[in-house]
Short mmCIF file of C-alpha atoms and ligand atoms in Angstrom, two decimals:
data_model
loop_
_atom_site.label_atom_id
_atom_site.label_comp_id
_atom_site.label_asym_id
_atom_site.label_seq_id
_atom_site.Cartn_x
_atom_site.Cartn_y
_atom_site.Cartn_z
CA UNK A 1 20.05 -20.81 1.93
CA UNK A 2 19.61 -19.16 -1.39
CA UNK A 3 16.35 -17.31 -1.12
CA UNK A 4 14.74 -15.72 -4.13
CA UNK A 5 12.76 -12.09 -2.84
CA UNK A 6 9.94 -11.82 -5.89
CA UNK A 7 8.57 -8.42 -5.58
CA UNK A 8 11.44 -7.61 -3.03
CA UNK A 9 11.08 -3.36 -4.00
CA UNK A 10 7.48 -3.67 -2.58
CA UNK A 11 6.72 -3.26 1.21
CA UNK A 12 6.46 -6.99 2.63
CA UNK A 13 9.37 -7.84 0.26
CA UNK A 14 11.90 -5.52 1.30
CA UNK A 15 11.67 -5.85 4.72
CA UNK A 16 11.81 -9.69 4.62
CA UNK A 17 15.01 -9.27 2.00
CA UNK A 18 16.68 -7.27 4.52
CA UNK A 19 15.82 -9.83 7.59
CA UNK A 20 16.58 -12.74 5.71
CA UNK A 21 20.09 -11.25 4.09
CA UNK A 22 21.13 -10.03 8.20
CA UNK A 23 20.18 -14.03 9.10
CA UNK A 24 23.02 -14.67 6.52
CA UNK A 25 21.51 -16.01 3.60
CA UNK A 26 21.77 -15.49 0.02
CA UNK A 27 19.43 -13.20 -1.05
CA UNK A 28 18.43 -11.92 -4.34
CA UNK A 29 15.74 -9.79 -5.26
CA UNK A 30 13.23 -10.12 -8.54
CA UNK A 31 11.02 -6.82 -9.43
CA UNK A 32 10.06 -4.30 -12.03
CA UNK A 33 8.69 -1.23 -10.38
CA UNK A 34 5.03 -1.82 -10.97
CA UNK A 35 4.51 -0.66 -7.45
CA UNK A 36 6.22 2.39 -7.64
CA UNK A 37 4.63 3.30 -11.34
CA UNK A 38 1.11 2.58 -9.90
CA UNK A 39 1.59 5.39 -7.67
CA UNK A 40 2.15 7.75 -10.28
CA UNK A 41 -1.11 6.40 -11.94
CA UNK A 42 -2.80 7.51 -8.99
CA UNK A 43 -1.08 10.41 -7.83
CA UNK A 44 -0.04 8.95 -4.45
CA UNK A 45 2.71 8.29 -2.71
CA UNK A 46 4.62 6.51 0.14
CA UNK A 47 4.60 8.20 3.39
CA UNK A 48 7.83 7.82 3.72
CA UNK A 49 9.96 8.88 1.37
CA UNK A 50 11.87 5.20 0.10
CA UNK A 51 15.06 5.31 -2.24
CA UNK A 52 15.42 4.06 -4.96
CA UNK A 53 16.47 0.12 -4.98
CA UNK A 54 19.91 0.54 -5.97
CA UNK A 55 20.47 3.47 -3.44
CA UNK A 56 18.51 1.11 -0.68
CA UNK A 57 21.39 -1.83 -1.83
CA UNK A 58 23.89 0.54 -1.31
CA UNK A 59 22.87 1.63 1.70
CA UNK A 60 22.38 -1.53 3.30
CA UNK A 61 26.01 -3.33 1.92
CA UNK A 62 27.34 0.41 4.04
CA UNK A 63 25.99 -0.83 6.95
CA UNK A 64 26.57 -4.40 7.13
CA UNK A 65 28.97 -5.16 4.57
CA UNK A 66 26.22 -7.59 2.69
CA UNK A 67 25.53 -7.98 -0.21
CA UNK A 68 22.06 -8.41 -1.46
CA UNK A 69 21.63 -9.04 -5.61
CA UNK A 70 18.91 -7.34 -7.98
CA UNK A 71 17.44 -8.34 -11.15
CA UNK A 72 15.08 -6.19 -12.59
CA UNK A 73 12.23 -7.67 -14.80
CA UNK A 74 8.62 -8.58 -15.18
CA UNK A 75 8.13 -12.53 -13.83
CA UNK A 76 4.87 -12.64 -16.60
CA UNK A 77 7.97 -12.84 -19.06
CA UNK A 78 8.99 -16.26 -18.83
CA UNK A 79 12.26 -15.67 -20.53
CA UNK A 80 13.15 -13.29 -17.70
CA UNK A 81 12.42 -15.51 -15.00
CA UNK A 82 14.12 -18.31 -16.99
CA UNK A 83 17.10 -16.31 -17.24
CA UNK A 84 16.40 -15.55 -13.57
CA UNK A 85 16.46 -19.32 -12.41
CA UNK A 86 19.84 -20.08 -14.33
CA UNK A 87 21.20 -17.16 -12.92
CA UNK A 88 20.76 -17.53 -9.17
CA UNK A 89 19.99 -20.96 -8.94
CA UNK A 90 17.45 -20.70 -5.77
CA UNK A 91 16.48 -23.19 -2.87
CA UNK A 92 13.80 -21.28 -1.82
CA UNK A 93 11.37 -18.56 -3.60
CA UNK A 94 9.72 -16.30 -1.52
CA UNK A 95 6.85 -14.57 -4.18
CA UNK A 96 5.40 -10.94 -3.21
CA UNK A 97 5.62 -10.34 -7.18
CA UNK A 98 1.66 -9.04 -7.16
CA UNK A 99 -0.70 -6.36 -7.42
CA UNK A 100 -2.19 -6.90 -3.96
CA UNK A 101 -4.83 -3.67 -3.46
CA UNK A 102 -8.61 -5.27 -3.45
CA UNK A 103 -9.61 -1.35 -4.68
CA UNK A 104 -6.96 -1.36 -7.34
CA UNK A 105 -8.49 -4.54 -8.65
CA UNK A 106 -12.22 -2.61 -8.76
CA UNK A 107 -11.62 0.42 -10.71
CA UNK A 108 -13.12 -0.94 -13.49
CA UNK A 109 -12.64 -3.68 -16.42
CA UNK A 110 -9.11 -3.06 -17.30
CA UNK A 111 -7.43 -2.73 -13.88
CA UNK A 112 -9.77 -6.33 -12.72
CA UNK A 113 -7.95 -7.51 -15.95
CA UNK A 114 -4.70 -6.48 -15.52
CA UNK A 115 -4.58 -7.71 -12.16
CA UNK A 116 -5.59 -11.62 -12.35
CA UNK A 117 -3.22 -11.49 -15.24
CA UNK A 118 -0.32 -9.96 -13.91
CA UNK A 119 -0.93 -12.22 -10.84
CA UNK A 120 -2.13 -15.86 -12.04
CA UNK A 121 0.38 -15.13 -15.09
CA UNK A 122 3.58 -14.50 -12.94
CA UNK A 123 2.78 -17.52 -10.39
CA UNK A 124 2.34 -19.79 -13.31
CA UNK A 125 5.38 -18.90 -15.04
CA UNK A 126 6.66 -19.47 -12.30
CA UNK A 127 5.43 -22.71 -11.30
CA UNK A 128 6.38 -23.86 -14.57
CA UNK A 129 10.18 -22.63 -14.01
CA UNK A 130 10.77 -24.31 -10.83
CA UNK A 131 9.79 -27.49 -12.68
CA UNK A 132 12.10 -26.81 -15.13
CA UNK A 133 15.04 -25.56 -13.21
CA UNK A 134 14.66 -26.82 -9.57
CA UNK A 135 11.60 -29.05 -8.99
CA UNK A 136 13.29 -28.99 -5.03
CA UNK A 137 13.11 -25.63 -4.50
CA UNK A 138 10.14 -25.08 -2.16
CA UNK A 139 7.68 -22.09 -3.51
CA UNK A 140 6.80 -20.03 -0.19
CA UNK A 141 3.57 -17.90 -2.06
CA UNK A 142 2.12 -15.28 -0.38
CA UNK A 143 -1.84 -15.73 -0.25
CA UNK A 144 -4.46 -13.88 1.88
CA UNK A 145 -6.89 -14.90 4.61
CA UNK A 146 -9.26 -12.45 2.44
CA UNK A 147 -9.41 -15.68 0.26
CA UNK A 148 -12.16 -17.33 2.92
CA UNK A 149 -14.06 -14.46 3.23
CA UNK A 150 -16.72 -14.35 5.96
CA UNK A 151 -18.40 -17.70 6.57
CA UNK A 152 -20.50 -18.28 9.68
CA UNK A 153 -18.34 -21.12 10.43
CA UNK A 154 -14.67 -21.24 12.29
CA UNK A 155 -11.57 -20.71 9.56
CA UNK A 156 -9.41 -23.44 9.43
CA UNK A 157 -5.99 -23.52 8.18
CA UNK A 158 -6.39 -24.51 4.66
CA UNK A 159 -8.47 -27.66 4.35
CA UNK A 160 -11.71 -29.10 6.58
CA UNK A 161 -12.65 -31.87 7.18
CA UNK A 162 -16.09 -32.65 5.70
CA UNK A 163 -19.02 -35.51 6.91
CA UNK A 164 -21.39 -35.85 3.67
CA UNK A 165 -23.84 -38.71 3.46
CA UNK A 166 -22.20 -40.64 5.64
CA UNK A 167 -18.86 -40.70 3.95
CA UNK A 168 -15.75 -38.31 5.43
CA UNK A 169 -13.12 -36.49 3.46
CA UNK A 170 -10.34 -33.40 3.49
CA UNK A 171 -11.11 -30.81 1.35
CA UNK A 172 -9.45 -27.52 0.89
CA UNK A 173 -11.66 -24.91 2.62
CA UNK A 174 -14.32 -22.83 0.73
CA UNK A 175 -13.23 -19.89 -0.38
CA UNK A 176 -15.23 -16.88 -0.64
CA UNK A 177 -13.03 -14.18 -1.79
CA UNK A 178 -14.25 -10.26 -1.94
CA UNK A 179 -12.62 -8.50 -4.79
CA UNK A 180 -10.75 -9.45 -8.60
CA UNK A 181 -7.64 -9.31 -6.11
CA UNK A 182 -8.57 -11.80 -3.56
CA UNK A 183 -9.92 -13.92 -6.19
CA UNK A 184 -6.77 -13.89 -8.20
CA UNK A 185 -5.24 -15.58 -4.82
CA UNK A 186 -7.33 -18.26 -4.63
CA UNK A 187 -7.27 -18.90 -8.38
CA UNK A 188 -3.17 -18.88 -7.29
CA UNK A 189 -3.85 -21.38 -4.71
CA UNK A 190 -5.47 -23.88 -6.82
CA UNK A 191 -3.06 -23.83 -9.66
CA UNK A 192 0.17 -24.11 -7.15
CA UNK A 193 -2.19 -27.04 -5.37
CA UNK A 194 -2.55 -28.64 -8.64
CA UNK A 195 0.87 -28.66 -9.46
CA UNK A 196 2.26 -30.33 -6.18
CA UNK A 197 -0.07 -33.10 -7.03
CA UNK A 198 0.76 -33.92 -10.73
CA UNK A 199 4.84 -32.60 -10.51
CA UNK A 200 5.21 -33.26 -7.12
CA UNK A 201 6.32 -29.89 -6.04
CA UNK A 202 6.68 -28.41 -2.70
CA UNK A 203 5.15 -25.17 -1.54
CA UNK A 204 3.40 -23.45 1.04
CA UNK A 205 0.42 -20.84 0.84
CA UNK A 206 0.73 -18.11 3.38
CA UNK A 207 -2.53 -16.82 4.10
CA UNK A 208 -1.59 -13.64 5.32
CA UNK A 209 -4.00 -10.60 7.10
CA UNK A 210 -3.54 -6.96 6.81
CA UNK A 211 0.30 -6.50 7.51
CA UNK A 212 0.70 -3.13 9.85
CA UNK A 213 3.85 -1.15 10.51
CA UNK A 214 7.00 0.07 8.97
CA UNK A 215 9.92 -0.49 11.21
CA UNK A 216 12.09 -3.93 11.41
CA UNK A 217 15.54 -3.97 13.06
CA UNK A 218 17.18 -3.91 9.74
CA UNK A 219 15.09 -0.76 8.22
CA UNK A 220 15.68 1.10 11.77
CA UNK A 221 19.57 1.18 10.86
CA UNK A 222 19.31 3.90 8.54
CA UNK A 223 16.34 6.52 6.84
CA UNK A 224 17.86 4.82 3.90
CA UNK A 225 16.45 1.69 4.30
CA UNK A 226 13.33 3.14 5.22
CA UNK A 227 9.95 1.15 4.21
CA UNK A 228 6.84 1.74 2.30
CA UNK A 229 4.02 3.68 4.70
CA UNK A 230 0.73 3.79 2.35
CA UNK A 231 -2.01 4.91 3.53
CA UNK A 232 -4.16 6.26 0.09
CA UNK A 233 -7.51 4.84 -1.21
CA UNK A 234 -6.82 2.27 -3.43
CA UNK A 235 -3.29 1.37 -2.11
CA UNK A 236 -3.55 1.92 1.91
CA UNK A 237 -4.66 -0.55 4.39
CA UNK A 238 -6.99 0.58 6.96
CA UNK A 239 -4.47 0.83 10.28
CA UNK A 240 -1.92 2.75 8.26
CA UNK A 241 -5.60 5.45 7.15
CA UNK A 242 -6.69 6.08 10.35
CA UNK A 243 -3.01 6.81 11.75
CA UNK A 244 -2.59 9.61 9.06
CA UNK A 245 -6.19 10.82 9.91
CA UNK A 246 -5.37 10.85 13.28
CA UNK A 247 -1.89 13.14 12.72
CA UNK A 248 -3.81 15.37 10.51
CA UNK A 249 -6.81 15.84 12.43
CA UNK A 250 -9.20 14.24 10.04
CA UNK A 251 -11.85 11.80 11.04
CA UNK A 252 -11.20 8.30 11.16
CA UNK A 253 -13.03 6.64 7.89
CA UNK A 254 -14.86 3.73 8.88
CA UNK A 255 -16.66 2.11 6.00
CA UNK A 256 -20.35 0.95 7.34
CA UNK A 257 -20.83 -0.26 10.61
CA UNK A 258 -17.03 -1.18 11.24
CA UNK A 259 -17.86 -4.78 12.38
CA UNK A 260 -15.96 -6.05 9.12
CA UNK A 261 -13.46 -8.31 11.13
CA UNK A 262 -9.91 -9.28 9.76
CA UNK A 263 -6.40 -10.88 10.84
CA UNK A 264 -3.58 -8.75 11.42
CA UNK A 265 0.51 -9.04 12.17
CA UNK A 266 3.16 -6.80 12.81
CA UNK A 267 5.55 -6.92 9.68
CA UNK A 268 8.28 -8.02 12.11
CA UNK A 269 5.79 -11.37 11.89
CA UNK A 270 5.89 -11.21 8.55
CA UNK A 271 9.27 -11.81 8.35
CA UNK A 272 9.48 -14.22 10.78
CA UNK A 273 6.80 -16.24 9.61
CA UNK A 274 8.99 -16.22 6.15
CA UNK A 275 11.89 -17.21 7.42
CA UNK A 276 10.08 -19.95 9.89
CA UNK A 277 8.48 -21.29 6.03
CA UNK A 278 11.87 -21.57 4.60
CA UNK A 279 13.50 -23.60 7.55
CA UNK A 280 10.72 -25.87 7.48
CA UNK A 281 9.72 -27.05 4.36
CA UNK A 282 7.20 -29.33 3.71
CA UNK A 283 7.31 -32.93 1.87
CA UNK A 284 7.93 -33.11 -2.11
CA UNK A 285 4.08 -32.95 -3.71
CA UNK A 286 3.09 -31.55 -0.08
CA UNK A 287 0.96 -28.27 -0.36
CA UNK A 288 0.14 -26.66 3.12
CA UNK A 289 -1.51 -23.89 3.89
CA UNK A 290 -0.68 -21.42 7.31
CA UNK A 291 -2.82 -18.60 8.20
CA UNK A 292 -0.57 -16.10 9.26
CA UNK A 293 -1.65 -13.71 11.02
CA UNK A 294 -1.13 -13.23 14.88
CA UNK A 295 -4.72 -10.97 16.00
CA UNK A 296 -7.96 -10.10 15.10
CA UNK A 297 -9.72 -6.83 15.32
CA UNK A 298 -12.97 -5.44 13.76
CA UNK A 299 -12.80 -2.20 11.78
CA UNK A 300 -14.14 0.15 14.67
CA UNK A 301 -12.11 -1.83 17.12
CA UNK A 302 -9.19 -0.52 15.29
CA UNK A 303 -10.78 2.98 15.24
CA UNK A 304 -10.92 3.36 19.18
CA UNK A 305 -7.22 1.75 19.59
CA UNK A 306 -6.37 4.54 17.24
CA UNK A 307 -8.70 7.46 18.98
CA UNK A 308 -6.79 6.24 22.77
CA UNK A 309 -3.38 6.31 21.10
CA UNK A 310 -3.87 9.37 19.67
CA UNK A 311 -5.51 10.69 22.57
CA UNK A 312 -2.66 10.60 24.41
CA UNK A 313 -0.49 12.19 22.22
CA UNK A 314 -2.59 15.51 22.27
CA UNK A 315 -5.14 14.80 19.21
CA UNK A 316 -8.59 14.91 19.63
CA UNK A 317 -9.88 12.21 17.18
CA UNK A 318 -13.29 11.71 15.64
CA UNK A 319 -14.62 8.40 14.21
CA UNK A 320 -16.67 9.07 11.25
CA UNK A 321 -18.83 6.39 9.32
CA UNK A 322 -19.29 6.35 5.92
CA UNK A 323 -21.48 4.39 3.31
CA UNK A 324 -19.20 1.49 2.75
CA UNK A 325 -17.56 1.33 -0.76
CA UNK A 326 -17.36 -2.37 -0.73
CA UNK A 327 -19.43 -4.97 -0.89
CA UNK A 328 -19.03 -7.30 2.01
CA UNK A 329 -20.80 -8.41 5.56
CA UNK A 330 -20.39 -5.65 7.86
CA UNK A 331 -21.48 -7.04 11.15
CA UNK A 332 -20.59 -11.33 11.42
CA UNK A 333 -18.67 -14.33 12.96
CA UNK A 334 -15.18 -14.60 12.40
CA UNK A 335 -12.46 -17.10 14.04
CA UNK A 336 -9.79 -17.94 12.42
CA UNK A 337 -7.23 -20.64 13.33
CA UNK A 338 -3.55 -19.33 13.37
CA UNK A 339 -1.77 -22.63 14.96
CA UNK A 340 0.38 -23.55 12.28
CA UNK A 341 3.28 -21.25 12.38
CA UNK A 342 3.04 -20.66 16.34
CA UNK A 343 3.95 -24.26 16.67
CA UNK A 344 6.91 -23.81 14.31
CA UNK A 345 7.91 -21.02 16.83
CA UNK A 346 6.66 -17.66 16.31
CA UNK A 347 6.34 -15.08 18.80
CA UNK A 348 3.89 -12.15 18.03
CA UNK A 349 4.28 -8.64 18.67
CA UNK A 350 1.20 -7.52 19.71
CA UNK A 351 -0.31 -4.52 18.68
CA UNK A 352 -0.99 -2.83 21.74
CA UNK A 353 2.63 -2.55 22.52
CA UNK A 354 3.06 -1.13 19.08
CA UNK A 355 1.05 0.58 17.62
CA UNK A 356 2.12 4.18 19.26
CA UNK A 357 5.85 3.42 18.11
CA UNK A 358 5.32 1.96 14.86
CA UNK A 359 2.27 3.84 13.37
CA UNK A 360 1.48 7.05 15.01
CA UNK A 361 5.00 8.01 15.24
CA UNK A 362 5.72 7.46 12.10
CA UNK A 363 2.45 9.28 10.68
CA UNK A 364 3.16 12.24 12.95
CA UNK A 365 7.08 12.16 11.80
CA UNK A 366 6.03 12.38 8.18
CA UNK A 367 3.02 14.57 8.45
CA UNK A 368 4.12 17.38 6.34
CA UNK A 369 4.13 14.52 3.33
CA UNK A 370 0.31 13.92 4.27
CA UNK A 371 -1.73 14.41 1.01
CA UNK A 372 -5.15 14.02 2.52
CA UNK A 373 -6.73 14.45 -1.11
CA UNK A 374 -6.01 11.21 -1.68
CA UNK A 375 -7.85 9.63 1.12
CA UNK A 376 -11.33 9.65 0.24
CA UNK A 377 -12.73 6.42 -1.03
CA UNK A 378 -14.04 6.68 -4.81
CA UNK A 379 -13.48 3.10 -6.21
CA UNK A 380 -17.22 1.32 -5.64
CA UNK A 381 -17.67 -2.46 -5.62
CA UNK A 382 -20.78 -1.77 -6.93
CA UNK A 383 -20.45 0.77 -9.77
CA UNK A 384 -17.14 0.37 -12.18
CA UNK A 385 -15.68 3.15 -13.86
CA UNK A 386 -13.84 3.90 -17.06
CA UNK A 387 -12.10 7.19 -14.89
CA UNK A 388 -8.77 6.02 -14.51
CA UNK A 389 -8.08 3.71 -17.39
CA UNK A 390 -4.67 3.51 -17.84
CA UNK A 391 -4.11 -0.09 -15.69
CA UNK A 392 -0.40 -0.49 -16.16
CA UNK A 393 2.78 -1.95 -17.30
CA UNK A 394 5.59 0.06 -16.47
CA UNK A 395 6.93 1.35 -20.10
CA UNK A 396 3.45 2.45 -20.48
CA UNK A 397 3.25 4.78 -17.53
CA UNK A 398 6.88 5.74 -18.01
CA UNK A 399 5.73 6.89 -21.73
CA UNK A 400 3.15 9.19 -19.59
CA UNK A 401 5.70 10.74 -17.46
P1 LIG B 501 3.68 -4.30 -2.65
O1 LIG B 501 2.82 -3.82 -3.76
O2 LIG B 501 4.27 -3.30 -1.73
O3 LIG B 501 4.89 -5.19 -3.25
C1 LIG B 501 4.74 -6.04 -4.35
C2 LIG B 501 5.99 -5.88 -5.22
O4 LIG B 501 5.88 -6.77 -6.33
C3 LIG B 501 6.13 -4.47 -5.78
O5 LIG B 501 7.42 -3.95 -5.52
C4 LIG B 501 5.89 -4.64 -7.29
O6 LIG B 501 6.64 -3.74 -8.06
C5 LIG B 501 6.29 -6.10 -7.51
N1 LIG B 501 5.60 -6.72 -8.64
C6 LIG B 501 4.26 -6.77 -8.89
N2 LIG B 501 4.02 -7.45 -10.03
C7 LIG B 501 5.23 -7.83 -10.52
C8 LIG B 501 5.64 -8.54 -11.67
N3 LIG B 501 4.76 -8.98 -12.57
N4 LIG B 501 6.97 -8.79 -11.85
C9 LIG B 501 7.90 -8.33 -10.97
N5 LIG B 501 7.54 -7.63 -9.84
C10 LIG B 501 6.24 -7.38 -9.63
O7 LIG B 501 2.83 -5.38 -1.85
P2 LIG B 501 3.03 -5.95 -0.38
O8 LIG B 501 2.14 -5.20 0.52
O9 LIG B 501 4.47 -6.05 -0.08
O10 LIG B 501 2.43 -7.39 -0.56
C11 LIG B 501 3.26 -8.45 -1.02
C12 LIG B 501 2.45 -9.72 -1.18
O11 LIG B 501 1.88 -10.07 0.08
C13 LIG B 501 1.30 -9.61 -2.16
O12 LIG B 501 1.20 -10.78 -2.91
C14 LIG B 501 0.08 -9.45 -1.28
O13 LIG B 501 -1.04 -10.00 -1.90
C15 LIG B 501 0.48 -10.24 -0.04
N6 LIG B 501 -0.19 -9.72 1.16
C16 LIG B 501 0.04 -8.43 1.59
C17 LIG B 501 -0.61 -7.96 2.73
C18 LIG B 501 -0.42 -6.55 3.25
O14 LIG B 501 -1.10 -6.18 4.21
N7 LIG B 501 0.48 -5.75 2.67
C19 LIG B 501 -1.47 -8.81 3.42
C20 LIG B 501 -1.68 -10.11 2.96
C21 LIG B 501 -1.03 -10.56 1.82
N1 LIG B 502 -11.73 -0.09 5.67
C1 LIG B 502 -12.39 0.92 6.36
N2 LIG B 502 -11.93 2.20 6.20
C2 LIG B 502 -10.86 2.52 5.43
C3 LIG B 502 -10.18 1.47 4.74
C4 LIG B 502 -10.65 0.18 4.87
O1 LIG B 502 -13.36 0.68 7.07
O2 LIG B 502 -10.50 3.70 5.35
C5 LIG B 502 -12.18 -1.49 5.84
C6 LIG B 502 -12.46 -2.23 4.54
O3 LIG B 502 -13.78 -1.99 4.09
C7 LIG B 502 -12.21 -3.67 4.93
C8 LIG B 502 -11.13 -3.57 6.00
O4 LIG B 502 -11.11 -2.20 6.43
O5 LIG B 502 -13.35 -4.21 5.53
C9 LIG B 502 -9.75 -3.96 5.52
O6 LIG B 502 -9.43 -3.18 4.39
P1 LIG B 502 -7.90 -2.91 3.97
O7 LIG B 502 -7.91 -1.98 2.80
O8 LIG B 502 -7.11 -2.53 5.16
O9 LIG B 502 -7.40 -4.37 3.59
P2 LIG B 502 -7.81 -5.35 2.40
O10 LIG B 502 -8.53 -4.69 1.30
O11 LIG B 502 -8.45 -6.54 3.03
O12 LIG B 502 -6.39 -5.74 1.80
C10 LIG B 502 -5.20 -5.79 2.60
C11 LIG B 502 -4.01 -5.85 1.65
C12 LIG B 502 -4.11 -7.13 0.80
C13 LIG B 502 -4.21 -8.33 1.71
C14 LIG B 502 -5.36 -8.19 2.71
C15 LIG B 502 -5.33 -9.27 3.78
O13 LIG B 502 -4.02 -4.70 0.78
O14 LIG B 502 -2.95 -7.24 -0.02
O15 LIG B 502 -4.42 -9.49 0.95
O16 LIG B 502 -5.21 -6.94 3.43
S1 LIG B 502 -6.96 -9.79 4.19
O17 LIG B 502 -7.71 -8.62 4.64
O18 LIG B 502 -6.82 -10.77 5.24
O19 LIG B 502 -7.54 -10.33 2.99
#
């Protein structure tokens, strides 16, 4: 297939461009650096230390003599993505193309802006150039099981069915989303459902959890093709934290109690569950909705996986708990349903069997590139600030460099 990779520089996107290329399709990624410039914003980086994407290319055509295309641009310009569209003509767009950190979107008024515009801009555009180029090609859009939030009721997949009055319907499923970012998602959601029903698109809403590791088959053939390891405040998810902790001796940061419960996969799922998407499409005007993730955890169950592991590799680590920065339940019910793409074939990696190989190993690896004064949380929920105002678009940063 020809497979569009929007946002295919960024973490989730380049490993499932590389996965998807090695499967032998036509791959060709969309993206304009934001993610990289936001990390000079904040004065964080990568764990590992990535290339840069024409170096990664290069690298990747040495080793398996494919070739995977670039075109650099913003997808909130609609003559880009236009140009885009015409250009590679895709079957399938798989769209990363977001600012996805919940604390990013909470710094304060500009950087909640910038982010439901940067992301409900860029789907719609996009929405509106399938319809004009390919109204076939099937949208696969990333979305988040952090649209749901915490109800005291069993997630489904997507819709519910509801008993009111005596009268029974489908309905999507509430969503209760905990930051701008999660709530740009779900305002995604309803415009791509909206447009399957009036244009009769296709497309499917991946409600993803917190993706964890760094290695995939295709990034293990070279430190060239290495993959994004962020583990800072604003930009690093809470598995990838307490690994670094861990390596560096610092205590683990749980926020509250630690009973905040989420879904998590391996990124080898991730890619999986992408490709899995693409082979099966749905129906024209059909838009379904998989959670994918493959387990849940709580917070402080995460913390004492992490203390074992790194008990047995010689570090004595401490679980701290701190005031919680965020607003959200910290103790509650959560099940989830995660049918959908099991039945279409996927097989988890669990991440007991990982989590020394693809997390601690990696954190101790790259310890010496461990900047642990970026690891304290300082973006509250509850009080914005005007601190860091400079919410970006890439020429602006670059101008500041
Ligand atoms: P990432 O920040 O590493 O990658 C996103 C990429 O998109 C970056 O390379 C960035 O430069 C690019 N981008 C952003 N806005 C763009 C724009 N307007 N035009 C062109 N390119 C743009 O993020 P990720 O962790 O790979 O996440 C990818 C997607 O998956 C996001 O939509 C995120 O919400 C979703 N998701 C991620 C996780 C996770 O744990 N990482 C979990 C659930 C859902
Ligand atoms: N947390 C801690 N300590 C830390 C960091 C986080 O206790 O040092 C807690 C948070 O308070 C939260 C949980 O861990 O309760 C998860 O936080 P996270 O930063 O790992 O993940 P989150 O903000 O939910 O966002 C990440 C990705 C986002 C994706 C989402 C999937 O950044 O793109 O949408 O996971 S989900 O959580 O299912 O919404």
């Amino acid at each position: 297939m020809k497979i569009a990779v929007l946002g295919g520089d960024g973490y989730c996107g380049w490993a499932t461009a590389l996965y998807l290329s090695q499967k032998g399709h036509s791959v060709a990624i969309v993206d304009n650096f934001l993610r990289r410039q936001w990390d000079f914003e904040l004065g964080a980086q990568t764990l590992t230390p990535i290339r840069p994407l024409p170096d990664r290319l290069r690298a990747w055509h040495e080793h398996t003599g494919k070739t995977i295309d670039h075109f650099i641009g913003d997808i909130t310009d609609y003559d880009f993505l236009s140009s885009y569209f015409q250009a590679f003509e895709p079957e399938a767009v798989i769209h990363y193309a977001e600012q996805r950190a919940a604390p990013y979107s909470m710094i304060d008024r500009k950087h909640a802006v910038f982010t439901q515009v940067n992301n409900i801009v860029g789907t719609l555009n996009l929405l509106f150039a399938i319809r004009e180029y390919n109204p076939q090609c099937h949208l696969v859009k990333l979305g988040t099981m952090g649209e749901y939030g915490t109800p005291n009721i069993d997630i489904e997949e997507g819709y519910i069915t509801v008993e009111h009055n005596g009268r029974k319907d489908t309905l999507p499923y509430p969503k209760q989303p905990g930051s701008f970012y999660h709530l740009s998602k779900v305002h995604d959601s309803h415009n791509i459902m909206f447009v399957c029903k009036i244009w009769g698109l296709r497309a499917t809403d991946l409600n993803q959890g917190v993706v964890y590791g760094t290695m995939t088959e295709e990034v293990a053939l070279d430190e060239a093709l290495i993959n994004r390891f962020d583990y800072d405040e604003v930009f690093g998810t809470v598995l990838n934290r307490f690994c670094v902790q861990a390596a560096i001796g610092r205590p683990l940061t749980v926020y509250g109690k630690g009973g905040q419960t989420r879904g998590f996969l391996d990124i080898r799922d991730t890619v999986r569950c992408i490709e899995l998407a693409c082979l099966n499409p749905g129906k024209e005007g059909e838009f379904r909705v998989f959670n994918q993730f493959t387990e849940q955890f709580s917070v402080l169950d995460l913390a004492h996986m992490v203390k074992t592991a790194g008990g047995q590799m010689g570090f004595n680590v401490e679980i701290n708990h701190l005031p919680d920065p965020r607003v959200e339940a910290e103790a509650h019910y959560y099940n989830a349903k995660h049918s959908k793409l099991l039945e279409l074939g996927l097989k988890p990696h669990l991440l007991s069997d990982s989590l020394l190989d693809s997390l601690m190993n990696i954190a101790v690896k790259y310890r010496d590139r461990i900047d642990a004064a970026t690891m304290a949380p300082q973006v509250n929920w509850r009080s914005p600030r005007n601190l860091r105002t400079q919410a970006t678009k890439p020429d602006e940063v670059l101008a500041s460099h």
